[in-house]
Short mmCIF file of C-alpha atoms in Angstrom, two decimals:
data_model
loop_
_atom_site.label_atom_id
_atom_site.label_comp_id
_atom_site.label_asym_id
_atom_site.label_seq_id
_atom_site.Cartn_x
_atom_site.Cartn_y
_atom_site.Cartn_z
CA MET A 1 35.12 -29.50 21.57
CA ARG A 2 32.46 -32.11 22.06
CA ASP A 3 30.36 -30.52 24.85
CA ARG A 4 27.18 -30.91 22.84
CA ASP A 5 27.66 -34.66 22.56
CA VAL A 6 27.82 -35.09 26.34
CA GLY A 7 24.32 -33.74 27.00
CA PRO A 8 22.59 -30.57 28.11
CA THR A 9 24.69 -28.07 30.03
CA ALA A 10 23.57 -26.34 33.21
CA ASP A 11 22.64 -23.27 31.15
CA GLU A 12 20.44 -25.35 28.87
CA GLY A 13 18.88 -26.94 31.93
CA LEU A 14 18.06 -23.46 33.28
CA LEU A 15 16.45 -22.51 30.00
CA ARG A 16 14.39 -25.70 29.87
CA ALA A 17 13.29 -25.20 33.48
CA LEU A 18 12.29 -21.59 32.81
CA TYR A 19 10.30 -22.60 29.76
CA SER A 20 8.54 -25.52 31.40
CA GLU A 21 7.59 -23.48 34.48
CA HIS A 22 6.85 -20.07 32.94
CA GLY A 23 6.47 -20.62 29.17
CA GLY A 24 2.70 -21.24 29.13
CA PRO A 25 1.66 -18.30 31.33
CA LEU A 26 4.20 -16.04 29.60
CA LEU A 27 2.82 -16.95 26.18
CA GLY A 28 -0.75 -16.26 27.32
CA TYR A 29 0.29 -12.87 28.71
CA VAL A 30 2.14 -11.89 25.54
CA LEU A 31 -0.75 -13.06 23.34
CA ARG A 32 -2.98 -10.55 25.13
CA LEU A 33 -0.37 -7.82 24.68
CA THR A 34 0.03 -8.50 20.95
CA GLY A 35 -3.68 -8.66 20.24
CA GLY A 36 -3.63 -12.40 19.58
CA ASP A 37 -0.75 -12.41 17.09
CA ARG A 38 0.64 -15.86 17.90
CA LEU A 39 3.79 -15.58 15.78
CA GLN A 40 4.80 -12.30 17.37
CA ALA A 41 3.94 -13.65 20.82
CA GLU A 42 6.11 -16.73 20.31
CA ASP A 43 8.98 -14.53 19.14
CA VAL A 44 8.64 -12.34 22.24
CA VAL A 45 8.57 -15.36 24.56
CA GLN A 46 11.64 -16.79 22.86
CA GLU A 47 13.51 -13.48 23.14
CA THR A 48 12.47 -13.12 26.79
CA LEU A 49 13.76 -16.56 27.70
CA LEU A 50 16.91 -15.94 25.69
CA ARG A 51 17.58 -12.79 27.72
CA ALA A 52 17.02 -14.69 30.94
CA TRP A 53 19.47 -17.34 29.75
CA ARG A 54 22.07 -14.71 28.79
CA HIS A 55 21.73 -12.85 32.11
CA PRO A 56 21.13 -15.43 34.84
CA ASP A 57 22.51 -12.98 37.40
CA ALA A 58 19.45 -10.75 36.79
CA LEU A 59 17.27 -13.56 38.07
CA ALA A 60 19.25 -14.19 41.23
CA GLY A 61 17.57 -13.16 44.47
CA ARG A 62 14.23 -12.13 42.96
CA PRO A 63 11.02 -13.76 41.78
CA VAL A 64 11.53 -14.95 38.21
CA ARG A 65 8.02 -14.64 36.75
CA PRO A 66 7.56 -10.88 37.34
CA TRP A 67 10.99 -10.28 35.77
CA LEU A 68 10.06 -12.37 32.71
CA PHE A 69 6.70 -10.60 32.34
CA THR A 70 8.39 -7.18 32.59
CA VAL A 71 10.97 -8.10 29.95
CA ALA A 72 8.24 -9.47 27.66
CA ARG A 73 6.13 -6.34 28.10
CA ASN A 74 9.14 -4.14 27.29
CA LEU A 75 9.86 -6.17 24.16
CA VAL A 76 6.27 -5.78 22.94
CA VAL A 77 6.34 -2.03 23.62
CA ASP A 78 9.70 -1.68 21.85
CA ALA A 79 8.41 -3.62 18.83
CA HIS A 80 5.31 -1.44 18.68
CA ARG A 81 7.37 1.74 18.83
CA ALA A 82 9.79 0.48 16.19
CA LYS A 83 6.90 -0.39 13.91
CA ARG A 84 5.45 3.12 14.26
CA ALA A 85 8.85 4.76 13.73
CA ARG A 86 9.53 3.24 10.31
CA PRO A 87 7.43 3.28 7.17
CA PRO A 88 4.98 0.42 6.76
CA GLU A 89 6.45 -2.67 5.14
CA THR A 90 3.29 -3.42 3.24
CA GLY A 91 0.20 -1.49 2.38
CA ILE A 92 -0.51 1.65 0.47
CA ASP A 93 1.37 4.86 1.06
CA GLU A 94 -1.12 7.76 1.04
CA GLN A 95 1.53 10.26 -0.08
CA LEU A 96 2.40 8.05 -3.05
CA LEU A 97 -1.26 7.89 -4.05
CA THR A 98 -1.51 11.68 -3.89
CA THR A 99 1.58 11.99 -6.08
CA LEU A 100 0.20 9.52 -8.60
CA ALA A 101 -3.14 11.32 -8.67
CA GLY A 102 -1.29 14.54 -9.43
CA SER A 103 0.45 12.93 -12.38
CA ASP A 104 -2.97 11.76 -13.68
CA ASP A 105 -4.12 15.38 -13.67
CA ILE A 106 -1.07 16.35 -15.70
CA ASP A 107 -1.68 13.50 -18.13
CA ARG A 108 -5.31 14.55 -18.57
CA ALA A 109 -4.28 18.14 -19.17
CA LEU A 110 -1.77 17.06 -21.82
CA GLU A 111 -4.37 14.86 -23.49
CA SER A 112 -6.87 17.71 -23.50
CA TRP A 113 -4.31 19.99 -25.05
CA THR A 114 -3.54 17.44 -27.75
CA VAL A 115 -7.23 16.91 -28.50
CA ALA A 116 -7.71 20.70 -28.75
CA GLU A 117 -4.83 20.89 -31.25
CA ALA A 118 -6.34 18.03 -33.27
CA LEU A 119 -9.74 19.75 -33.25
CA ALA A 120 -8.13 22.95 -34.52
CA GLU A 121 -6.92 21.04 -37.59
CA LEU A 122 -10.46 20.02 -38.59
CA THR A 123 -12.51 22.03 -41.05
CA PRO A 124 -14.72 24.65 -39.38
CA SER A 125 -17.91 22.73 -40.27
CA HIS A 126 -16.59 19.45 -38.78
CA ARG A 127 -15.31 21.22 -35.66
CA ALA A 128 -18.67 23.01 -35.16
CA VAL A 129 -20.63 19.75 -35.39
CA LEU A 130 -18.36 18.02 -32.82
CA VAL A 131 -18.52 20.98 -30.45
CA GLU A 132 -22.30 20.98 -30.56
CA THR A 133 -22.83 17.20 -30.23
CA TYR A 134 -19.98 16.17 -27.90
CA TYR A 135 -18.89 19.20 -25.93
CA ARG A 136 -22.26 20.86 -25.50
CA GLY A 137 -24.09 17.53 -25.31
CA ARG A 138 -26.81 18.46 -27.78
CA SER A 139 -28.89 15.95 -29.66
CA VAL A 140 -28.78 15.77 -33.45
CA ALA A 141 -31.99 17.84 -33.70
CA GLU A 142 -30.70 20.47 -31.25
CA ALA A 143 -27.33 20.69 -33.04
CA ALA A 144 -29.12 21.01 -36.39
CA LYS A 145 -31.22 23.88 -35.06
CA ALA A 146 -28.16 25.62 -33.49
CA LEU A 147 -26.08 25.26 -36.66
CA GLY A 148 -28.95 25.98 -39.04
CA ILE A 149 -28.47 22.77 -41.08
CA PRO A 150 -30.59 19.64 -41.60
CA ALA A 151 -30.36 16.78 -39.08
CA GLY A 152 -29.05 14.38 -41.75
CA THR A 153 -26.19 16.76 -42.46
CA VAL A 154 -25.34 16.86 -38.74
CA LYS A 155 -25.19 13.04 -38.70
CA SER A 156 -22.95 12.75 -41.75
CA ARG A 157 -20.66 15.60 -40.70
CA THR A 158 -20.35 14.05 -37.24
CA TYR A 159 -19.35 10.73 -38.78
CA TYR A 160 -16.68 12.28 -41.03
CA ALA A 161 -15.52 14.70 -38.34
CA LEU A 162 -14.91 11.82 -35.92
CA ARG A 163 -12.92 9.95 -38.58
CA ALA A 164 -10.82 13.06 -39.27
CA LEU A 165 -10.31 13.63 -35.54
CA LYS A 166 -9.22 10.02 -35.08
CA LEU A 167 -6.61 10.41 -37.84
CA ALA A 168 -5.35 13.66 -36.32
CA LEU A 169 -5.03 11.97 -32.91
CA GLU A 170 -3.27 8.94 -34.41
CA GLU A 171 -0.70 11.28 -35.93
CA ARG A 172 -0.04 12.55 -32.40
CA GLY A 173 0.09 9.03 -30.94
CA LEU A 174 -3.10 9.45 -28.90
CA ALA A 175 -5.74 7.37 -30.69
CA PRO A 176 -6.60 3.87 -29.47
#
């Protein structure tokens, strides 16, 4: 068939007439309904005019503009409801973040357990120096007083204890 080559049909003429007469006011109305989202508003106007074109009998015997505005409003409401009914297409899912945070807690617990095992492998003097300086947060002088050893000994034991701890953690695949 070569209908398209002949020119616009009566249906296309109706659509063009509807758009030229009601397109501008309809777009302005839908822009207000969509909060200024021009792309969504243009889609709604297009769908509204398409429905009028598909159902010309719905326009017969009634004012056209109120019918178009009602259809457009219904389309915007339906789109809003559909958007709320399904998960967001983009953005961050709060439940996923909670799940990931939970796995971080598990990872931290496993790391702590591994570090505790590595500390248990150290000599008692190295372990005592690390407990005083790192876990209890004492200065070299305070650790020396608590352990009853000179400050220089605390420094050297801390140095060698950290090296031994690093090796023990590397054996477990945890050292940097």
